[in-house]
Amino acid sequence: MSSENHPDGYLRYQRRPIPDRDPAERTGDHREIYAPEWSEQQLREQATRCMDCGVPTCTAGCPIGNLIPDWNDLVSRGDWHNALDRLHGTNNFPEFTGYACPAPCEDACTLAYNDSPVTIKNMERAIVDRGWDEGWIMPQPPARRTGCHVALVGSGPAGLAAAQQLNRAGHRVSIFERDDAPGGLVRYGLPEFKFAKWRLDRRIEQLEAEGIRFHTGTELGRDMTLEALRREHDAVGLTIGAQHPRDVSIPGRELEGVVFAMPYLTRSNRLQAGRPAPAEPHAAGRSVVVLGGGDTGADCVATALRQGAEQVIQIGINEKPPIHRPATNPWPLPLRIYRQSYAQKEGGEERFSINSLAFLDEDGDGRVDMLEAERVQWIRDQAGRRVDREVLEDGLRLPADLVLIAAGFARPETDDLGAPELAIAGDGTIATDESMATSISDVFAGGDAAMGHSLLVWAIGEGRDLARSIDIHLQGESALPPSLRTRNRPLRADGWPSLQGAG
Ligand SMILES: Cc1cc2nc3c(=O)[nH]c(=O)nc-3n(C[C@H](O)[C@H](O)[C@H](O)COP(=O)(O)OP(=O)(O)OC[C@H]3O[C@@H](n4cnc5c(N)ncnc54)[C@H](O)[C@@H]3O)c2cc1C
C-alpha cells in the first residue's frame, strides 16, 4: 500500500481525519477532546494520499523538518516501528505535536494547493500512540558518560528536548524548574482536555530513567544564582520560556475579576491534577469575556465552558481573517484564514474588530461587571500596524464578571534572574549569537526565552539545537543532529522560514 504502489492514493481516498469527540458531549468533562480510537485501515489508506513529492514542501513547512513522506510511506505499508524511528529522528516528543500542533506542515502539503492535505498530524499521533502501546518507546541511557555536567533552567518542551539530547550525548543533565512539576506550558498552560498530563508524565519518567535529574520548586534568582550554577556545571542552558504577559492598559484594569489567562488556566490544570489550587479565578455562573482571539484565548473559552460559565464572549481586536487564502498569503505558507477553534465549536461567541475602552464596576463593589467597547475598522500603516481607527459602532457594553486577558506574551521573565550582565535583545528576549550562546560565558539560551512566544514544535527544535550547541562547546564537535528550525534557515518577512534550501 505504499505511495509507490498506489501513486493515485489521493484520487482514491478523500481526506478523513480522526474525528474529535462531539462538542456537546466533551464540554461535560475534562477528558481529551480527541476520539480515543483510530482505525489502522483508515490511517493506512490516508497515508497513501501522500504523493512523495520530489520537493517535500510539507517537510519544509515543518519547523523541525519532520520526514513526513517517509513516515507516510512506512505507515501505508504497516511498518509502524520504522515510522516511529523516523519520527523520533527529528522530534523527541511527537505526542506533543501529534496532539497539539497547529500543523503548518498540512498547510504546506502539495495537496493543500487545490485539494485537502494529507492528515499528517493524525499520522504523527497514530505512530507515537502505537509506539507507546507496543512498548517500543523505552529509556535510552547513554552507553558512556563524558564527565561533563549541564544545568538547564526551565522544563518546558525546549528544556526537556535539550535535556534528552544532551543526556544521550553522554553529559550529566540537571533541570531546575520553579513550578512544582516539570513540563512548562505543557503542564500548566495547555488544558488537560487539549493535552492529557499522563502523556507528559510518561515522558518525564522516560527522561528520569535515562538519568536526567529534575529539581522542581527551584527558581533561578530566588533559590539559586546563575553564578553558582556556572560554578557547579560545565555549561548552563536557559530555557525559561517567554511568559511575561501582554497587558490591556485601559481604565478599570485594577478591578477585581480582571486577570491574566495564565493564572486562570494554571488553576484549572492544578485542580484537574488534584494539586492544591486557589479559590479564584473561576468562571462558574459568571459572564466571561476573553480578551484575545488566539490559542490561549480559545483555551480560556473552553475551560470557562467546562466550569459552567453563564456566557462566554471571546473578543479579537483584529479583523476577522478571510475565509479563503488571500493572494498575500500564498501556498505553501501557513494559512492565515479564519478557522473556527475547537473551543468555539463547543459554544461561546466570537467577536472581531472590537476595541476595548474600559472595565466598569457599575455596582461599586470593586469587582468588574461590564466591558465598555467599540467596533472599529482599523487603519494600518504599510507594515500592517494599527495606527488609527474608524468607529463603526460605539457604546458597546458586554456583561463581564470575569475578564481573562489573553493578549499574548511579551517576553521572557528576566527581571528577577539576578543576572544583570545577561544581555537582553531589543524585543526583550535573551540575546544569543548563532551558536545560541548568551553574553555570559558557558551560558546558552533557547526556546521561547530566546525566540519569543511560539509553538511547541519550535520549542522542541530550539531545545534540540541548544543541546547540539552546548555539546559542540563542551566537546568541540557533536554527533547530535541539527534541526531545520529558523536559525538554520533564512527567515521571511512574516517570520516563517524560507523554503530555500529545504527539502
Ligand atoms: C495557554 C497556552 C496554550 C498553548 N497551546 C499551544 C498549542 O496548542 N500548540 C502549540 O504548538 N503551542 C501552544 N502554546 C505555546 C507553547 O506552549 C510554547 O511555545 C512552548 O511551551 C514554549 O516552550 P519553552 O520550553 O520555550 O517554554 P515554557 O513551556 O514556557 O517553559 C518554560 C519553563 O521555565 C520555567 N521558568 C521560568 N523562569 C524560571 C526561573 N527563573 N527558574 C526556574 N524555572 C523557570 C517556567 O516555570 C516553565 O516551566 C500554548 C501556550 C499557551 C500559553
Coordinates of C-alpha atoms and ligand atoms in Angstrom, one line a residue:
M1 CA 0.0 0.0 0.0
S2 CA 2.9 2.4 -0.4
S3 CA 2.7 5.6 -2.3
E4 CA 4.9 3.9 -4.8
N5 CA 2.4 1.1 -5.3
H6 CA -0.5 3.5 -5.1
P7 CA 0.5 6.7 -6.8
D8 CA -3.1 7.5 -7.2
G9 CA -4.0 7.2 -3.4
Y10 CA -5.1 10.9 -3.3
L11 CA -7.5 10.2 -6.1
R12 CA -8.9 7.1 -4.5
Y13 CA -9.3 8.4 -1.0
Q14 CA -10.8 11.6 0.3
R15 CA -9.2 13.2 3.4
R16 CA -10.7 11.6 6.5
P17 CA -9.1 12.8 9.7
I18 CA -9.5 11.0 13.1
P19 CA -12.6 12.9 14.5
D20 CA -12.8 14.8 17.7
R21 CA -15.4 13.9 20.3
D22 CA -18.8 15.5 19.9
P23 CA -18.6 19.1 21.3
A24 CA -21.9 18.8 23.2
E25 CA -20.6 15.7 25.0
R26 CA -17.0 16.7 25.6
T27 CA -17.8 20.0 27.4
G28 CA -19.3 17.9 30.2
D29 CA -15.8 16.6 31.2
H30 CA -12.1 17.5 31.1
R31 CA -11.1 14.4 29.2
E32 CA -9.3 14.9 25.9
I33 CA -11.3 16.3 23.0
Y34 CA -10.0 13.7 20.6
A35 CA -11.7 10.5 19.8
P36 CA -9.6 7.9 21.6
E37 CA -9.6 5.2 19.0
W38 CA -8.4 5.3 15.4
S39 CA -8.7 2.7 12.7
E40 CA -5.4 1.2 11.3
Q41 CA -7.0 0.6 7.9
Q42 CA -8.2 4.2 7.6
L43 CA -4.8 5.6 8.6
R44 CA -3.0 3.3 6.1
E45 CA -5.4 4.5 3.3
Q46 CA -4.9 8.1 4.3
A47 CA -1.1 7.6 4.2
T48 CA -1.4 6.5 0.5
R49 CA -2.7 10.0 -0.3
C50 CA 0.9 11.2 0.2
M51 CA 2.4 11.7 -3.3
D52 CA 6.1 11.5 -2.0
C53 CA 6.7 14.8 -3.9
G54 CA 10.1 15.4 -5.3
V55 CA 10.3 18.6 -3.2
P56 CA 8.5 17.8 0.0
T57 CA 7.0 21.2 0.9
C58 CA 5.5 19.6 4.0
T59 CA 8.9 18.9 5.4
A60 CA 10.0 22.5 4.5
G61 CA 6.8 23.8 6.2
C62 CA 7.6 21.9 9.4
P63 CA 9.8 23.9 11.7
I64 CA 11.8 20.8 12.7
G65 CA 11.9 19.3 9.2
N66 CA 9.9 16.1 10.1
L67 CA 10.5 13.4 7.5
I68 CA 6.8 13.3 6.6
P69 CA 6.8 11.5 3.3
D70 CA 9.0 8.8 4.8
W71 CA 6.5 8.1 7.6
N72 CA 3.5 8.2 5.3
D73 CA 5.1 5.6 3.1
L74 CA 6.0 3.4 6.1
V75 CA 2.5 3.8 7.6
S76 CA 0.9 2.8 4.3
R77 CA 3.0 -0.4 4.4
G78 CA 2.0 -1.0 8.1
D79 CA 5.7 -0.6 9.1
W80 CA 4.9 1.4 12.3
H81 CA 8.1 0.6 14.1
N82 CA 10.3 2.1 11.4
A83 CA 7.9 5.0 11.1
L84 CA 8.4 5.7 14.8
D85 CA 12.2 5.6 14.4
R86 CA 11.9 8.1 11.6
L87 CA 9.6 10.3 13.7
H88 CA 11.9 10.3 16.7
G89 CA 14.8 11.2 14.4
T90 CA 13.6 14.8 14.3
N91 CA 11.3 15.1 17.2
N92 CA 11.8 14.0 20.8
F93 CA 8.1 14.3 21.8
P94 CA 5.9 13.6 18.8
E95 CA 2.8 13.3 21.0
F96 CA 3.2 17.0 22.0
T97 CA 2.9 17.9 18.3
G98 CA 0.8 15.0 17.2
Y99 CA -2.0 16.2 19.6
A100 CA -1.5 19.9 19.9
C101 CA 0.5 21.3 16.9
P102 CA -1.4 23.7 14.5
A103 CA 0.3 21.6 11.8
P104 CA 1.8 24.2 9.4
C105 CA 3.0 21.1 7.5
E106 CA -0.5 20.4 6.4
D107 CA -0.9 23.9 5.0
A108 CA 2.3 23.3 3.0
C109 CA 1.3 19.8 1.7
T110 CA 1.1 19.8 -2.1
L111 CA -2.5 18.5 -1.9
A112 CA -3.4 21.7 0.0
Y113 CA -2.8 23.7 -3.1
N114 CA -6.1 22.6 -4.7
D115 CA -7.4 19.7 -2.6
S116 CA -7.3 18.6 1.0
P117 CA -4.0 17.9 2.6
V118 CA -2.8 14.6 3.9
T119 CA -3.7 14.0 7.5
I120 CA -0.1 14.4 8.6
K121 CA -0.9 15.4 12.2
N122 CA -3.1 12.3 12.7
M123 CA -0.3 10.2 11.2
E124 CA 2.2 11.6 13.8
R125 CA -0.2 10.9 16.6
A126 CA -1.1 7.4 15.5
I127 CA 2.6 6.5 15.1
V128 CA 3.6 7.6 18.5
D129 CA 0.4 6.2 20.1
R130 CA 1.3 2.9 18.6
G131 CA 4.9 3.1 19.8
W132 CA 3.8 3.6 23.4
D133 CA 1.1 0.9 23.1
E134 CA 3.6 -1.7 21.7
G135 CA 6.2 -0.8 24.3
W136 CA 8.7 0.3 21.7
I137 CA 9.4 3.7 23.5
M138 CA 11.9 2.8 26.2
P139 CA 14.5 4.7 28.2
Q140 CA 17.7 5.1 26.2
P141 CA 20.5 5.9 28.7
P142 CA 23.8 6.7 27.1
A143 CA 26.4 4.0 26.6
R144 CA 29.2 6.2 28.1
R145 CA 29.4 9.4 30.2
T146 CA 31.6 12.3 29.2
G147 CA 32.2 13.6 32.7
C148 CA 30.6 16.9 31.8
H149 CA 27.6 18.4 33.8
V150 CA 25.0 20.6 32.2
A151 CA 22.3 22.6 34.1
L152 CA 19.1 23.6 32.3
V153 CA 16.8 26.2 33.8
G154 CA 13.2 25.7 32.8
S155 CA 11.5 22.4 32.0
G156 CA 9.1 23.3 29.1
P157 CA 9.4 21.4 25.8
A158 CA 12.6 23.3 24.9
G159 CA 14.3 22.3 28.2
L160 CA 13.1 18.7 28.0
A161 CA 14.2 18.2 24.4
A162 CA 17.6 19.8 25.2
A163 CA 18.0 17.6 28.3
Q164 CA 17.2 14.4 26.4
Q165 CA 19.6 15.2 23.6
L166 CA 22.4 16.3 26.0
N167 CA 21.9 13.2 28.1
R168 CA 22.0 10.9 25.1
A169 CA 25.3 12.6 24.1
G170 CA 26.6 11.4 27.5
H171 CA 26.5 14.5 29.6
R172 CA 25.0 14.6 33.1
V173 CA 22.0 16.8 33.0
S174 CA 20.1 18.5 35.8
I175 CA 16.9 20.5 35.1
F176 CA 15.9 23.3 37.6
E177 CA 12.2 24.3 37.5
R178 CA 10.4 26.8 39.6
D179 CA 7.0 25.1 39.3
D180 CA 6.2 22.1 41.5
A181 CA 6.1 19.8 38.4
P182 CA 8.1 19.7 35.2
G183 CA 6.6 20.4 31.7
G184 CA 6.4 24.2 31.4
L185 CA 3.3 25.4 29.5
V186 CA 2.6 21.8 28.5
R187 CA 1.9 21.2 32.2
Y188 CA 0.1 24.3 33.4
G189 CA -0.8 26.2 30.1
L190 CA -2.4 23.7 27.7
P191 CA -5.6 22.4 29.4
E192 CA -5.9 18.8 30.3
F193 CA -8.6 18.3 27.6
K194 CA -6.2 19.6 24.9
F195 CA -3.2 17.5 26.1
A196 CA -3.6 15.0 28.9
K197 CA -0.9 15.3 31.5
W198 CA -0.4 11.5 31.8
R199 CA 1.2 11.7 28.4
L200 CA 3.7 14.3 29.8
D201 CA 4.3 12.2 33.0
R202 CA 5.1 9.2 30.8
R203 CA 7.8 11.2 29.0
I204 CA 9.2 12.6 32.3
E205 CA 9.5 9.0 33.6
Q206 CA 11.4 8.1 30.5
L207 CA 13.8 11.1 30.9
E208 CA 14.4 10.2 34.6
A209 CA 15.1 6.6 33.7
E210 CA 17.6 7.8 31.2
G211 CA 19.5 9.6 34.0
I212 CA 18.2 13.2 33.9
R213 CA 17.7 14.8 37.3
F214 CA 14.8 17.1 38.0
H215 CA 14.8 19.8 40.7
T216 CA 11.4 21.3 40.9
G217 CA 10.3 24.2 43.1
T218 CA 13.7 25.7 42.4
E219 CA 13.8 29.2 40.9
L220 CA 16.8 30.9 39.3
G221 CA 17.2 34.3 41.0
R222 CA 15.3 33.2 44.2
D223 CA 16.7 29.8 45.2
M224 CA 20.0 29.8 43.4
T225 CA 22.2 32.2 41.5
L226 CA 23.5 31.9 37.9
E227 CA 27.0 32.3 39.3
A228 CA 26.5 29.2 41.5
L229 CA 25.1 27.2 38.6
R230 CA 28.0 28.1 36.4
R231 CA 30.5 27.1 39.2
E232 CA 28.9 23.7 39.6
H233 CA 28.3 22.9 35.9
D234 CA 30.3 22.9 32.7
A235 CA 27.5 24.7 30.9
V236 CA 24.1 26.2 31.6
G237 CA 21.1 26.4 29.2
L238 CA 18.4 28.9 29.9
T239 CA 15.0 27.6 28.7
I240 CA 12.8 29.8 30.9
G241 CA 10.1 30.4 28.3
A242 CA 8.5 33.8 27.5
Q243 CA 5.6 34.0 29.9
H244 CA 5.6 37.7 30.7
P245 CA 2.0 38.6 29.6
R246 CA 0.9 41.5 27.4
D247 CA -1.5 43.7 29.4
V248 CA -4.5 45.6 28.4
S249 CA -4.0 49.0 30.0
I250 CA -7.4 50.7 30.0
P251 CA -9.4 52.3 32.8
G252 CA -10.6 49.8 35.4
R253 CA -7.7 47.4 34.9
E254 CA -7.2 47.3 38.7
L255 CA -10.7 45.9 39.3
E256 CA -11.1 42.5 40.9
G257 CA -12.0 39.9 38.3
V258 CA -9.8 41.3 35.6
V259 CA -7.0 38.7 35.4
F260 CA -4.4 37.3 33.1
A261 CA -5.1 34.0 31.3
M262 CA -2.2 32.0 32.7
P263 CA -3.3 32.1 36.4
Y264 CA -6.7 31.1 35.3
L265 CA -5.5 28.2 33.2
T266 CA -2.9 27.1 35.8
R267 CA -5.6 27.0 38.5
S268 CA -7.8 24.8 36.3
N269 CA -4.9 22.5 35.4
R270 CA -3.9 22.2 39.1
L271 CA -7.4 21.2 40.0
Q272 CA -7.6 18.6 37.3
A273 CA -4.3 17.2 38.5
G274 CA -5.6 17.1 42.1
R275 CA -3.0 19.6 43.3
P276 CA -3.7 22.5 45.7
A277 CA -5.2 25.5 43.9
P278 CA -6.5 28.9 44.9
A279 CA -10.3 29.5 45.1
E280 CA -10.1 32.1 42.3
P281 CA -10.2 32.8 39.4
H282 CA -13.1 30.6 38.2
A283 CA -15.9 31.1 35.7
A284 CA -18.7 29.1 37.3
G285 CA -22.0 31.1 36.9
R286 CA -20.2 34.1 35.6
S287 CA -20.4 36.1 32.4
V288 CA -16.9 35.8 31.0
V289 CA -15.1 38.0 28.5
V290 CA -11.9 36.6 27.0
L291 CA -9.7 39.4 25.5
G292 CA -7.6 37.8 22.8
G293 CA -8.5 35.9 19.7
G294 CA -5.6 33.4 19.7
D295 CA -5.0 29.9 21.0
T296 CA -4.6 30.9 24.7
G297 CA -8.0 32.7 24.4
A298 CA -9.5 29.6 22.9
D299 CA -8.2 27.5 25.8
C300 CA -9.8 30.0 28.2
V301 CA -13.2 29.8 26.4
A302 CA -13.2 26.0 26.5
T303 CA -12.1 26.0 30.2
A304 CA -14.9 28.5 31.1
L305 CA -17.5 26.4 29.3
R306 CA -16.4 23.3 31.3
Q307 CA -16.6 25.3 34.5
G308 CA -20.2 26.3 33.9
A309 CA -19.9 29.9 32.8
E310 CA -23.2 31.8 32.3
Q311 CA -21.9 33.0 28.9
V312 CA -18.5 33.4 27.2
I313 CA -17.6 36.0 24.7
Q314 CA -14.2 35.9 23.0
I315 CA -13.0 39.2 21.7
G316 CA -10.4 39.7 19.0
I317 CA -9.0 43.2 18.5
N318 CA -8.2 42.5 14.8
E319 CA -10.5 42.0 11.9
K320 CA -11.9 38.5 11.2
P321 CA -9.4 36.7 8.9
P322 CA -10.5 35.9 5.4
I323 CA -12.3 32.6 4.6
H324 CA -10.1 31.8 1.6
R325 CA -6.3 32.1 1.2
P326 CA -5.6 35.7 0.0
A327 CA -3.0 36.4 -2.6
T328 CA -0.8 37.9 0.1
N329 CA -0.7 34.5 1.9
P330 CA 0.2 32.1 -0.9
W331 CA 0.6 28.3 -0.6
P332 CA 2.8 26.7 0.9
L333 CA 2.9 29.3 3.8
P334 CA 0.9 28.6 6.9
L335 CA -2.7 29.6 6.2
R336 CA -3.8 32.9 7.7
I337 CA -7.5 32.4 7.2
Y338 CA -10.4 32.1 9.7
R339 CA -10.6 28.7 11.2
Q340 CA -13.2 28.1 13.9
S341 CA -11.3 27.0 17.0
Y342 CA -12.1 23.8 18.8
A343 CA -13.4 26.0 21.7
Q344 CA -15.8 28.0 19.5
K345 CA -17.2 24.7 18.2
E346 CA -18.1 24.0 21.8
G347 CA -20.1 27.2 22.4
G348 CA -19.4 30.8 23.3
E349 CA -19.5 33.8 21.0
E350 CA -16.7 35.3 19.0
R351 CA -16.4 39.0 18.0
F352 CA -13.8 40.7 15.9
S353 CA -12.5 44.3 15.4
I354 CA -13.5 45.1 19.0
N355 CA -11.5 47.9 20.7
S356 CA -11.9 47.6 24.5
L357 CA -12.2 51.0 26.2
A358 CA -12.8 50.4 29.9
F359 CA -13.6 47.8 32.6
L360 CA -16.6 49.1 34.6
D361 CA -17.7 48.5 38.2
E362 CA -21.3 49.7 38.0
D363 CA -22.4 48.4 41.4
G364 CA -19.4 49.9 43.1
D365 CA -18.3 46.6 44.9
G366 CA -14.7 46.8 43.5
R367 CA -15.4 43.9 41.1
V368 CA -15.7 44.2 37.3
D369 CA -19.2 43.7 35.9
M370 CA -19.1 45.3 32.4
L371 CA -16.8 45.9 29.5
E372 CA -17.2 49.1 27.5
A373 CA -16.0 48.8 23.9
E374 CA -16.5 49.9 20.3
R375 CA -16.5 48.1 17.0
V376 CA -14.0 49.6 14.6
Q377 CA -12.3 49.5 11.2
W378 CA -8.6 49.6 11.7
I379 CA -6.4 51.9 9.6
R380 CA -3.0 50.3 9.2
D381 CA 0.4 51.5 8.1
Q382 CA 2.4 49.8 5.4
A383 CA 3.9 47.4 7.9
G384 CA 0.4 46.4 8.9
R385 CA 0.5 48.1 12.3
R386 CA -2.8 49.6 13.6
V387 CA -2.3 53.4 13.5
D388 CA -5.9 54.7 13.6
R389 CA -9.5 53.6 13.6
E390 CA -12.9 54.4 12.2
V391 CA -15.6 53.7 14.8
L392 CA -18.4 51.6 13.2
E393 CA -20.4 51.0 16.4
D394 CA -19.8 52.8 19.7
G395 CA -21.2 52.4 23.2
L396 CA -20.9 48.6 23.2
R397 CA -21.5 47.2 26.7
L398 CA -20.7 43.5 27.4
P399 CA -21.6 41.9 30.7
A400 CA -18.3 40.7 32.3
D401 CA -17.9 39.5 35.9
L402 CA -14.7 37.7 34.8
V403 CA -12.3 39.2 32.2
L404 CA -9.5 36.9 31.1
I405 CA -6.6 38.8 29.4
A406 CA -5.2 36.5 26.7
A407 CA -3.4 39.2 24.6
G408 CA -0.2 37.2 24.1
F409 CA 3.2 37.1 25.8
A410 CA 5.7 40.0 25.5
R411 CA 9.0 38.5 26.6
P412 CA 10.8 36.1 29.0
E413 CA 10.6 36.8 32.7
T414 CA 14.2 38.0 33.1
D415 CA 13.7 40.8 35.6
D416 CA 14.3 38.7 38.7
L417 CA 17.0 36.4 37.4
G418 CA 19.6 38.3 39.4
A419 CA 21.9 38.3 36.4
P420 CA 22.2 42.0 35.2
E421 CA 25.2 41.0 32.9
L422 CA 22.8 38.8 30.8
A423 CA 22.3 40.8 27.6
I424 CA 18.7 41.3 26.5
A425 CA 17.7 41.8 22.8
G426 CA 15.6 44.7 21.7
D427 CA 12.4 42.6 21.7
G428 CA 13.1 41.6 25.3
T429 CA 14.2 38.0 24.6
I430 CA 17.6 36.7 25.9
A431 CA 20.2 37.8 23.3
T432 CA 22.1 34.9 21.7
D433 CA 24.5 34.5 18.9
E434 CA 24.3 31.9 16.1
S435 CA 25.6 29.2 18.5
M436 CA 22.9 30.1 21.0
A437 CA 25.5 31.5 23.4
T438 CA 24.4 34.4 25.6
S439 CA 26.6 37.3 26.7
I440 CA 27.8 35.2 29.7
S441 CA 30.4 32.6 29.0
D442 CA 29.2 29.0 29.3
V443 CA 25.6 30.2 29.4
F444 CA 23.3 29.4 26.4
A445 CA 19.6 30.1 25.8
G446 CA 16.9 28.6 23.6
G447 CA 13.1 28.0 23.2
D448 CA 10.6 30.9 23.7
A449 CA 13.2 32.6 26.0
A450 CA 15.4 33.3 23.0
M451 CA 12.9 33.4 20.1
G452 CA 9.8 34.9 21.8
H453 CA 6.5 33.1 22.4
S454 CA 5.9 30.5 19.7
L455 CA 4.8 26.9 19.3
L456 CA 5.6 23.5 20.8
V457 CA 7.3 22.4 17.6
W458 CA 9.6 25.4 17.5
A459 CA 10.5 24.9 21.2
I460 CA 11.4 21.3 20.6
G461 CA 13.6 22.3 17.6
E462 CA 15.2 25.0 19.7
G463 CA 15.9 22.5 22.5
R464 CA 17.5 20.1 20.1
D465 CA 19.7 22.8 18.6
L466 CA 20.6 24.1 22.1
A467 CA 21.8 20.7 23.0
R468 CA 23.9 20.4 19.9
S469 CA 25.4 23.9 20.5
I470 CA 26.3 23.0 24.1
D471 CA 27.7 19.7 23.0
I472 CA 30.0 21.4 20.5
H473 CA 31.0 23.9 23.2
L474 CA 31.9 21.0 25.6
Q475 CA 33.5 18.5 23.1
G476 CA 34.5 20.5 20.1
E477 CA 32.1 18.5 17.9
S478 CA 28.7 16.9 18.1
A479 CA 27.0 13.8 16.7
L480 CA 23.6 15.3 17.6
P481 CA 21.7 16.2 14.5
P482 CA 20.7 19.9 13.9
S483 CA 17.1 20.7 13.3
L484 CA 15.7 22.6 10.3
R485 CA 14.3 25.3 12.5
T486 CA 14.6 29.1 12.0
R487 CA 18.2 29.7 12.9
N488 CA 19.5 27.3 10.3
R489 CA 17.2 28.8 7.6
P490 CA 16.6 32.3 6.3
L491 CA 13.6 34.0 7.7
R492 CA 10.8 35.6 5.6
A493 CA 9.5 39.0 6.5
D494 CA 6.4 37.3 8.1
G495 CA 8.6 35.3 10.5
W496 CA 8.3 31.9 8.8
P497 CA 11.3 30.1 7.5
S498 CA 12.1 30.4 3.8
L499 CA 11.7 27.3 1.7
Q500 CA 15.1 27.9 0.2
G501 CA 17.5 25.1 0.7
A502 CA 14.9 22.8 2.5
G503 CA 13.6 19.5 1.3
Ligands
LIG1 C1 -2.4 28.5 27.1 C2 -1.4 28.1 26.0 C3 -1.8 27.2 25.1 C4 -0.9 26.8 24.1 N1 -1.2 25.9 23.2 C5 -0.4 25.5 22.2 C6 -0.8 24.5 21.3 O1 -1.9 24.0 21.3 N2 0.1 24.2 20.3 C7 1.4 24.7 20.3 O2 2.2 24.3 19.4 N3 1.8 25.7 21.2 C8 0.9 26.1 22.2 N4 1.3 27.0 23.1 C9 2.7 27.5 23.0 C10 3.7 26.6 23.7 O3 3.2 26.1 24.9 C11 5.1 27.3 23.9 O4 5.5 27.8 22.7 C12 6.1 26.3 24.5 O5 5.6 25.7 25.7 C13 7.4 27.0 24.8 O6 8.3 26.1 25.3 P1 9.5 26.6 26.2 O7 10.2 25.3 26.8 O8 10.4 27.5 25.5 O9 8.9 27.4 27.4 P2 7.8 27.1 28.5 O10 6.9 26.0 28.1 O11 7.2 28.4 28.8 O12 8.6 26.6 29.8 C14 9.5 27.5 30.5 C15 9.7 26.9 31.9 O13 10.7 27.7 32.6 C16 10.3 27.9 33.9 N5 11.0 29.0 34.5 C17 10.8 30.3 34.1 N6 11.6 31.1 34.8 C18 12.3 30.3 35.6 C19 13.3 30.5 36.7 N7 13.7 31.8 36.9 N8 13.8 29.5 37.3 C20 13.3 28.2 37.1 N9 12.4 27.9 36.1 C21 11.9 29.0 35.4 C22 8.8 28.0 33.8 O14 8.1 27.8 35.0 C23 8.4 27.0 32.7 O15 8.2 25.7 33.3 C24 0.4 27.4 24.1 C25 0.8 28.4 25.0 C26 -0.1 28.7 26.0 C27 0.2 29.8 27.0

